[in-house]
Coordinates of C-alpha atoms and ligand atoms in Angstrom, one line a residue:
Chain A
X26 CA 32.4 39.1 76.1
X27 CA 35.2 39.3 78.6
X28 CA 37.7 40.6 76.1
X29 CA 35.2 43.4 75.3
X30 CA 35.3 44.6 78.6
X31 CA 39.0 44.3 78.8
X32 CA 39.1 46.3 75.5
X33 CA 36.9 48.8 76.7
X34 CA 38.7 49.3 79.9
X35 CA 41.9 49.5 78.1
X36 CA 40.7 51.8 75.4
X37 CA 38.9 54.0 78.1
X38 CA 42.4 54.0 80.2
X39 CA 44.4 55.2 77.0
X40 CA 42.2 57.6 76.2
X41 CA 42.0 59.2 80.0
X42 CA 45.7 59.0 79.9
X43 CA 46.2 60.6 76.4
X44 CA 43.9 63.4 77.1
X45 CA 45.6 64.0 80.5
X46 CA 48.8 64.5 78.7
X47 CA 47.7 66.9 76.1
X48 CA 46.1 68.8 78.8
X49 CA 48.9 68.7 81.5
X50 CA 51.9 69.7 78.9
X51 CA 50.1 73.4 78.2
X52 CA 48.4 73.3 81.7
X53 CA 51.5 72.8 83.8
X54 CA 53.2 76.3 81.4
X55 CA 50.3 78.9 81.4
X56 CA 47.7 77.3 83.6
X57 CA 49.2 76.1 87.2
X58 CA 49.7 79.5 88.7
X59 CA 46.5 80.2 87.5
X60 CA 44.7 77.8 90.1
X61 CA 47.9 77.8 92.9
X62 CA 49.6 81.1 93.7
X63 CA 52.4 79.4 95.0
X64 CA 53.2 78.3 91.9
X65 CA 53.8 81.6 90.2
X66 CA 57.2 81.5 89.1
X67 CA 58.2 78.2 89.7
X68 CA 61.0 76.6 87.5
X69 CA 60.7 74.0 85.0
X70 CA 62.2 71.1 87.5
X71 CA 58.7 71.6 89.6
X72 CA 56.5 71.8 86.2
X73 CA 58.0 68.6 85.3
X74 CA 57.5 66.7 88.7
X75 CA 54.0 67.5 88.9
X76 CA 53.0 66.9 85.1
X77 CA 52.4 62.8 85.7
X78 CA 50.1 63.8 88.5
X79 CA 48.5 66.3 86.2
X80 CA 47.9 64.1 83.8
X81 CA 46.3 61.6 85.8
X82 CA 43.9 64.1 87.9
X83 CA 43.4 66.6 84.8
X84 CA 39.5 66.7 85.2
X85 CA 40.2 68.4 88.6
X86 CA 42.4 70.9 87.2
X87 CA 40.4 71.8 84.3
X88 CA 37.4 72.1 86.6
X89 CA 39.1 74.8 88.4
X90 CA 41.2 76.5 85.6
X91 CA 37.7 76.9 83.6
X92 CA 35.7 78.1 86.8
X93 CA 38.9 80.6 87.5
X94 CA 39.2 78.9 90.6
X95 CA 42.5 80.7 91.7
X96 CA 43.5 79.0 94.9
X97 CA 43.2 75.2 95.9
X98 CA 40.6 74.6 98.5
X99 CA 40.9 75.2 102.2
X100 CA 41.0 72.2 103.9
X101 CA 38.1 71.8 106.5
X102 CA 38.5 70.2 110.0
X103 CA 37.1 70.6 113.6
X104 CA 39.1 73.6 114.8
X105 CA 38.6 75.4 111.4
X106 CA 35.0 74.7 111.5
X107 CA 34.4 76.0 114.9
X108 CA 36.8 79.2 114.6
X109 CA 34.5 80.4 112.1
X110 CA 33.2 83.6 113.6
Chain B
X115 CA 54.2 86.6 102.4
X116 CA 54.9 84.3 99.2
X117 CA 56.1 80.9 98.8
X118 CA 57.2 79.4 95.9
X119 CA 57.2 75.6 95.1
X120 CA 60.7 74.0 94.4
X121 CA 61.3 71.0 92.4
X122 CA 63.4 69.1 95.2
X123 CA 64.3 70.4 98.4
X124 CA 67.9 69.1 98.8
X125 CA 69.9 68.9 101.9
X126 CA 72.9 67.3 102.7
X127 CA 71.0 64.4 104.7
X128 CA 69.0 63.9 102.0
X129 CA 71.2 63.6 99.4
X130 CA 73.2 60.9 101.9
X131 CA 70.3 59.1 102.2
X132 CA 69.6 58.8 98.4
X133 CA 73.4 58.2 97.8
X134 CA 73.3 55.3 99.9
X135 CA 69.5 53.8 98.7
X136 CA 70.9 54.2 94.8
X137 CA 74.6 52.7 95.6
X138 CA 72.5 49.8 97.8
X139 CA 69.9 49.4 95.0
X140 CA 72.9 49.1 92.3
X141 CA 74.6 46.5 94.4
X142 CA 71.1 44.6 95.0
X143 CA 70.3 44.2 91.0
X144 CA 74.1 43.8 90.2
X145 CA 74.5 40.9 92.5
X146 CA 71.4 39.7 91.6
X147 CA 71.8 39.1 88.1
X148 CA 75.1 38.4 88.3
X149 CA 74.5 35.4 91.1
X150 CA 71.3 34.5 88.6
X151 CA 73.7 33.7 85.6
X152 CA 76.0 31.8 87.5
X153 CA 73.4 29.7 89.0
X154 CA 70.9 29.5 85.9
X155 CA 73.3 29.4 83.1
X156 CA 69.6 29.0 81.0
X157 CA 67.9 32.2 82.3
X158 CA 67.8 34.7 79.9
X159 CA 69.2 38.1 80.4
X160 CA 66.0 39.8 79.9
X161 CA 64.4 37.5 82.8
X162 CA 66.7 38.0 85.1
X163 CA 66.8 41.5 84.9
X164 CA 62.7 41.5 85.1
X165 CA 63.2 39.6 88.2
X166 CA 65.9 41.6 89.8
X167 CA 63.6 44.9 89.4
X168 CA 60.7 43.5 90.4
X169 CA 62.0 41.9 93.9
X170 CA 63.8 45.3 94.2
X171 CA 60.6 47.2 93.9
X172 CA 58.9 44.6 96.6
X173 CA 61.8 44.7 99.0
X174 CA 61.9 48.4 99.3
X175 CA 58.3 48.4 99.4
X176 CA 58.8 46.4 102.3
X177 CA 61.0 49.0 103.4
X178 CA 58.9 52.1 102.7
X179 CA 55.6 50.0 105.1
X180 CA 58.1 49.4 107.7
X181 CA 59.4 52.8 108.3
X182 CA 55.9 54.2 109.3
X183 CA 55.7 51.8 112.7
X184 CA 59.2 51.8 113.5
X185 CA 59.4 55.5 113.7
X186 CA 56.4 55.3 115.9
X187 CA 57.9 52.3 118.1
X188 CA 61.2 54.0 118.4
X189 CA 62.0 57.6 117.7
X190 CA 65.5 56.6 116.6
X191 CA 64.2 55.6 113.4
X192 CA 62.6 58.8 112.8
X193 CA 65.6 60.2 110.3
X194 CA 64.2 57.5 107.9
X195 CA 61.1 58.9 107.6
X196 CA 62.2 62.5 107.2
X197 CA 62.9 61.2 103.2
X198 CA 60.6 58.4 102.9
X199 CA 58.9 59.6 99.8
X200 CA 62.0 59.4 98.0
X201 CA 61.9 55.6 98.5
X202 CA 58.2 55.5 97.4
X203 CA 59.1 57.0 94.2
X204 CA 62.1 54.8 94.0
X205 CA 59.6 51.6 94.6
X206 CA 57.5 52.9 91.7
X207 CA 59.9 53.5 89.0
X208 CA 61.8 49.8 89.8
X209 CA 58.2 48.7 89.6
X210 CA 57.6 50.5 86.4
X211 CA 61.0 49.3 84.7
X212 CA 59.8 45.5 85.7
X213 CA 56.5 46.1 84.5
X214 CA 57.5 47.9 81.5
X215 CA 60.5 45.3 80.1
X216 CA 57.7 42.3 81.5
X217 CA 55.0 43.8 79.1
X218 CA 57.2 44.2 76.1
X219 CA 58.6 40.8 76.2
X220 CA 55.4 38.8 76.8
X221 CA 53.1 41.4 75.4
X222 CA 54.5 43.7 72.9
X223 CA 55.3 41.3 70.2
X224 CA 52.3 40.1 68.9
X225 CA 49.3 42.1 66.9
X226 CA 47.1 42.6 70.5
X227 CA 47.2 45.8 72.0
X228 CA 49.9 44.9 75.0
X229 CA 47.6 45.8 77.6
X230 CA 44.6 44.1 76.2
X231 CA 46.9 41.0 75.8
X232 CA 48.3 41.1 79.7
X233 CA 44.2 40.5 80.4
X234 CA 43.2 38.4 78.0
X235 CA 46.2 36.3 77.1
X236 CA 45.7 34.0 80.0
X237 CA 42.2 33.8 80.7
X238 CA 42.5 31.1 83.3
X239 CA 41.3 33.6 86.6
X240 CA 39.7 30.6 88.1
X241 CA 43.1 28.7 88.6
X242 CA 45.3 29.4 91.5
X243 CA 48.5 27.6 89.8
X244 CA 48.1 29.2 86.4
X245 CA 46.2 32.6 87.8
X246 CA 47.1 35.8 85.4
X247 CA 48.9 37.2 88.2
X248 CA 50.7 40.2 86.1
X249 CA 47.1 41.8 86.0
X250 CA 47.6 42.2 89.8
X251 CA 50.8 43.6 89.2
X252 CA 49.4 46.0 86.9
X253 CA 46.7 47.5 89.0
X254 CA 49.1 47.9 91.8
X255 CA 51.5 49.6 89.8
X256 CA 48.5 52.0 89.2
X257 CA 48.5 52.8 92.7
X258 CA 52.2 53.3 93.1
X259 CA 52.1 55.7 90.0
X260 CA 49.5 57.9 91.6
X261 CA 51.1 58.0 95.0
X262 CA 54.7 58.3 93.5
X263 CA 52.7 61.2 91.0
X264 CA 51.6 62.7 93.7
X265 CA 54.4 62.7 96.2
X266 CA 55.6 66.6 95.7
X267 CA 54.2 68.8 98.5
X268 CA 52.0 70.7 95.7
X269 CA 49.7 68.0 96.0
X270 CA 49.1 68.2 99.9
X271 CA 47.9 71.5 98.8
X272 CA 45.8 70.9 95.9
X273 CA 44.4 67.3 97.2
X274 CA 43.8 68.6 100.5
X275 CA 45.2 66.6 103.3
X276 CA 42.8 64.2 103.9
X277 CA 42.1 63.2 100.2
X278 CA 45.8 63.0 99.9
X279 CA 46.3 60.7 102.9
X280 CA 43.2 58.5 101.8
X281 CA 44.9 58.1 98.3
X282 CA 48.3 57.1 100.2
X283 CA 46.5 54.7 102.2
X284 CA 46.2 52.7 99.0
X285 CA 49.7 51.5 99.6
X286 CA 48.1 48.6 101.7
X287 CA 46.1 47.9 98.7
X288 CA 48.9 47.9 96.5
X289 CA 50.7 45.6 99.0
X290 CA 48.1 42.9 99.3
X291 CA 48.2 42.8 95.1
X292 CA 51.7 42.8 95.2
X293 CA 51.8 39.9 97.5
X294 CA 49.1 37.9 95.7
X295 CA 50.8 38.8 92.2
X296 CA 54.2 37.4 93.7
X297 CA 52.2 34.2 95.4
X298 CA 50.3 33.3 91.9
X299 CA 53.3 34.1 90.0
X300 CA 56.6 33.6 91.0
X301 CA 55.9 31.3 93.8
X302 CA 54.0 29.0 91.6
X303 CA 57.1 28.3 89.3
X304 CA 59.9 28.1 92.1
X305 CA 60.8 24.8 93.6
X306 CA 63.2 26.5 96.2
X307 CA 62.0 27.4 99.3
X308 CA 63.9 30.4 99.6
X309 CA 61.3 32.7 98.1
X310 CA 58.3 31.6 99.8
X311 CA 60.4 31.9 103.3
X312 CA 61.0 35.2 102.5
X313 CA 57.7 36.2 101.2
X314 CA 56.5 34.8 104.8
X315 CA 58.8 36.8 106.4
X316 CA 58.4 39.9 105.1
X317 CA 54.4 39.6 105.3
X318 CA 54.8 39.0 108.9
X319 CA 57.3 41.8 109.5
X320 CA 55.1 44.5 108.1
X321 CA 52.1 43.0 110.0
X322 CA 53.7 42.5 113.3
X323 CA 55.4 45.9 113.0
X324 CA 52.0 47.6 112.2
X325 CA 50.1 45.7 115.2
X326 CA 52.9 46.4 117.7
X327 CA 52.6 50.1 116.4
X328 CA 49.2 50.2 116.8
X329 CA 48.7 48.5 120.2
X330 CA 51.3 50.8 121.7
X331 CA 49.4 53.9 120.3
X332 CA 46.3 52.4 121.8
X333 CA 48.0 52.0 125.0
X334 CA 49.4 55.6 124.8
X335 CA 46.1 57.0 123.9
X336 CA 43.7 55.4 126.8
X337 CA 46.7 56.5 129.3
X338 CA 46.5 60.2 127.7
X339 CA 42.6 60.0 128.0
X340 CA 42.8 58.7 131.4
X341 CA 45.2 61.7 132.5
X342 CA 42.6 64.1 131.0
X343 CA 39.6 62.2 132.6
X344 CA 41.2 62.7 135.6
X345 CA 41.6 66.7 135.2
X346 CA 45.1 66.8 134.0
X347 CA 46.3 69.1 131.3
X348 CA 49.1 68.7 129.1
X349 CA 51.5 70.9 128.9
X350 CA 54.5 70.4 126.5
X351 CA 57.0 67.3 125.8
X352 CA 59.3 66.5 128.3
X353 CA 62.4 67.2 125.6
X354 CA 61.2 70.8 125.6
X355 CA 62.8 71.5 129.0
X356 CA 66.3 71.5 129.4
X357 CA 67.7 69.4 132.2
X358 CA 67.8 70.8 135.8
X359 CA 65.9 73.8 134.1
X360 CA 62.0 74.7 134.2
X361 CA 59.6 75.5 131.6
X362 CA 56.6 77.8 133.0
X363 CA 53.1 77.3 132.0
X364 CA 49.7 79.5 133.2
X365 CA 47.3 77.0 135.3
X366 CA 44.5 77.9 137.2
X367 CA 45.3 81.6 137.1
X368 CA 48.7 81.3 138.1
X369 CA 52.2 80.4 136.5
X370 CA 53.3 76.7 137.2
X371 CA 57.3 75.9 137.0
X372 CA 57.6 72.6 135.6
X373 CA 61.2 71.2 136.3
X374 CA 63.1 68.3 134.9
X375 CA 65.8 67.0 136.7
X376 CA 67.5 63.0 136.8
X377 CA 64.8 61.5 134.8
X378 CA 62.2 62.9 136.6
X379 CA 59.7 65.5 136.2
X380 CA 58.2 68.0 139.5
X381 CA 55.7 70.7 139.3
X382 CA 55.8 73.7 142.0
X383 CA 54.4 77.3 142.0
X384 CA 56.1 79.1 140.0
X385 CA 56.1 82.3 142.8
X386 CA 59.0 82.3 145.3
X387 CA 57.9 83.3 148.8
X388 CA 60.5 85.8 149.4
X389 CA 59.5 88.1 146.9
X390 CA 57.4 86.5 144.4
X391 CA 60.7 85.4 142.2
X392 CA 60.0 83.7 139.4
X393 CA 61.5 80.4 140.4
X394 CA 60.9 78.5 136.9
X395 CA 63.8 80.9 135.5
X396 CA 65.7 79.6 138.0
X397 CA 68.0 75.9 138.1
X398 CA 68.2 72.9 139.9
X399 CA 71.4 73.1 142.1
X400 CA 72.3 70.7 144.7
X401 CA 68.7 69.0 144.0
X402 CA 67.0 72.0 145.0
X403 CA 65.2 74.7 143.0
X404 CA 67.0 78.1 143.2
X405 CA 65.2 81.3 143.0
X406 CA 67.5 83.1 140.4
X407 CA 66.3 86.6 142.4
X408 CA 68.2 85.9 146.3
X409 CA 68.9 82.3 146.0
X410 CA 66.3 80.9 148.2
X411 CA 66.2 77.0 147.5
X412 CA 63.1 74.6 147.8
X413 CA 63.0 70.6 147.0
X414 CA 61.1 69.9 143.7
X415 CA 58.8 67.1 145.1
X416 CA 57.6 68.9 148.2
X417 CA 58.1 72.6 147.3
X418 CA 59.7 72.8 151.0
X419 CA 62.9 74.6 151.6
X420 CA 65.5 72.1 152.9
X421 CA 66.0 72.5 156.8
X422 CA 66.6 74.2 158.7
X423 CA 64.7 76.9 156.8
X424 CA 61.1 76.9 156.6
X425 CA 59.3 78.5 153.7
X426 CA 57.1 76.0 151.3
X427 CA 55.1 76.7 147.8
X428 CA 52.3 74.7 146.6
X429 CA 53.4 71.5 144.6
X430 CA 51.5 70.0 141.8
X431 CA 50.2 66.3 140.4
X432 CA 52.5 65.7 137.5
X433 CA 52.1 62.9 134.9
X434 CA 54.4 62.0 131.9
X435 CA 52.8 60.0 129.4
X436 CA 55.2 58.7 126.4
X437 CA 57.1 62.1 126.6
X438 CA 54.5 64.6 127.1
X439 CA 54.2 66.3 130.4
X440 CA 50.9 66.3 132.1
X441 CA 49.9 68.5 135.0
X442 CA 47.0 68.6 137.4
X443 CA 45.9 72.3 137.9
X444 CA 45.0 72.2 141.1
X445 CA 47.5 73.1 143.5
X446 CA 48.3 70.9 146.5
X447 CA 48.8 72.4 149.8
X448 CA 51.9 74.5 150.5
X449 CA 54.9 71.9 150.8
X450 CA 52.9 68.7 150.3
X451 CA 55.7 65.8 149.0
X452 CA 54.3 64.7 145.5
X453 CA 55.9 61.8 143.8
X454 CA 57.8 62.8 140.4
X455 CA 56.8 61.5 137.3
X456 CA 59.3 59.3 135.5
X457 CA 60.1 60.0 132.1
X458 CA 59.9 56.9 130.8
X459 CA 60.4 57.0 126.8
X460 CA 63.4 55.8 125.3
X461 CA 64.4 59.4 123.9
X462 CA 64.2 60.8 127.5
X463 CA 66.7 58.1 128.8
X464 CA 69.0 58.6 125.5
X465 CA 68.7 62.5 126.6
X466 CA 69.7 61.4 130.1
X467 CA 72.5 59.9 129.0
X468 CA 73.6 62.2 127.0
X469 CA 73.4 65.0 129.4
X470 CA 75.9 63.0 131.9
Ligands
FES643 S1 62.4 86.4 145.6 FE1 63.1 84.4 145.5 S2 64.8 84.3 147.0 FE2 64.2 86.4 146.4

């Protein structure tokens, strides 16, 4: 029972990470500038640096990319909320 | 305005910082392996390397955790804070090398998936002496990975600051896991008390620095809250005011000149009694605020011209709380003596010493 649980966990983790890598490689080349304007024209060093993180948080970027969300969400804090017209 | 991400924004200070850290690490790893081989001739090179990398990562994590409270307790530690993320990434890379080598040496040579083997090869989860401590290291490494992978500013923007902060607070979970990893792992087979003492010292240092910083911040918050409750208004940081000069702020519909001199701060009305010259644009000469227009003088504590002159301007109550200047917006009657606020922070004292 314990071994089955462990196997499920490990295989799920490996699948998640594998899918993340498959997603991240094309995304850091073609997708990143579509979800964050500041990434436009950025160099290979930056793209390589964020690749592991993109592989870890790939569902978030897949969601933004497919929904054509072009900028990261703006943080809400008490000042910003109360400054609204 | 367009901004573009870069890989790493280097400057001279960061390069010196990184070269120093890498040199110290190389020295540590070399000495650990060399000394280990000499003291324990039966130990294999792989074991020594795994231990050297693991202890280096754990030590560096202590440094990373101590930098935050140290720089809150004393601003002289602030330069260490500027490049802390490089230390964090280095900690993860050392941990990854340690975990990778250990996984390869202990779990990759059979026909079971190495990660599955890591969790099931020793199922004595109820034991203290034989606890499968490697599992704890694995989860700590996942956290360190998430933190290292999201250390670029890109992540601050894309995860949002609160989310990013929450993710990076997990470092304390990773630390607790690693303390357990060492206690239930290396310590169980260790006969000498050196490692146990070092571990206790490390944990005690991290805990006491965090407690000291939290206690101090609570005291500062209380003092600030009290100042605000009493009607004071925060106007600026003390170090924004040059020695023997003033900053001008607008309070109660009129300008107030806040002077800094000899480790103290006083506030008087900005308008000179002669022809409304801007006193805050003048300097303190011979102990008196000197108007830049025609040289009328006022004592900063009382707003009164030195005898035999009779001019007087209103004064204001002042407080300095942890390097921040608070002024009460209600003017005192002309020439009222007000005790100057002492600049009590270490930074203030340092700047005083330098300006002398
Ligand atoms: S206005 Fe200040 S001295 Fe004349």
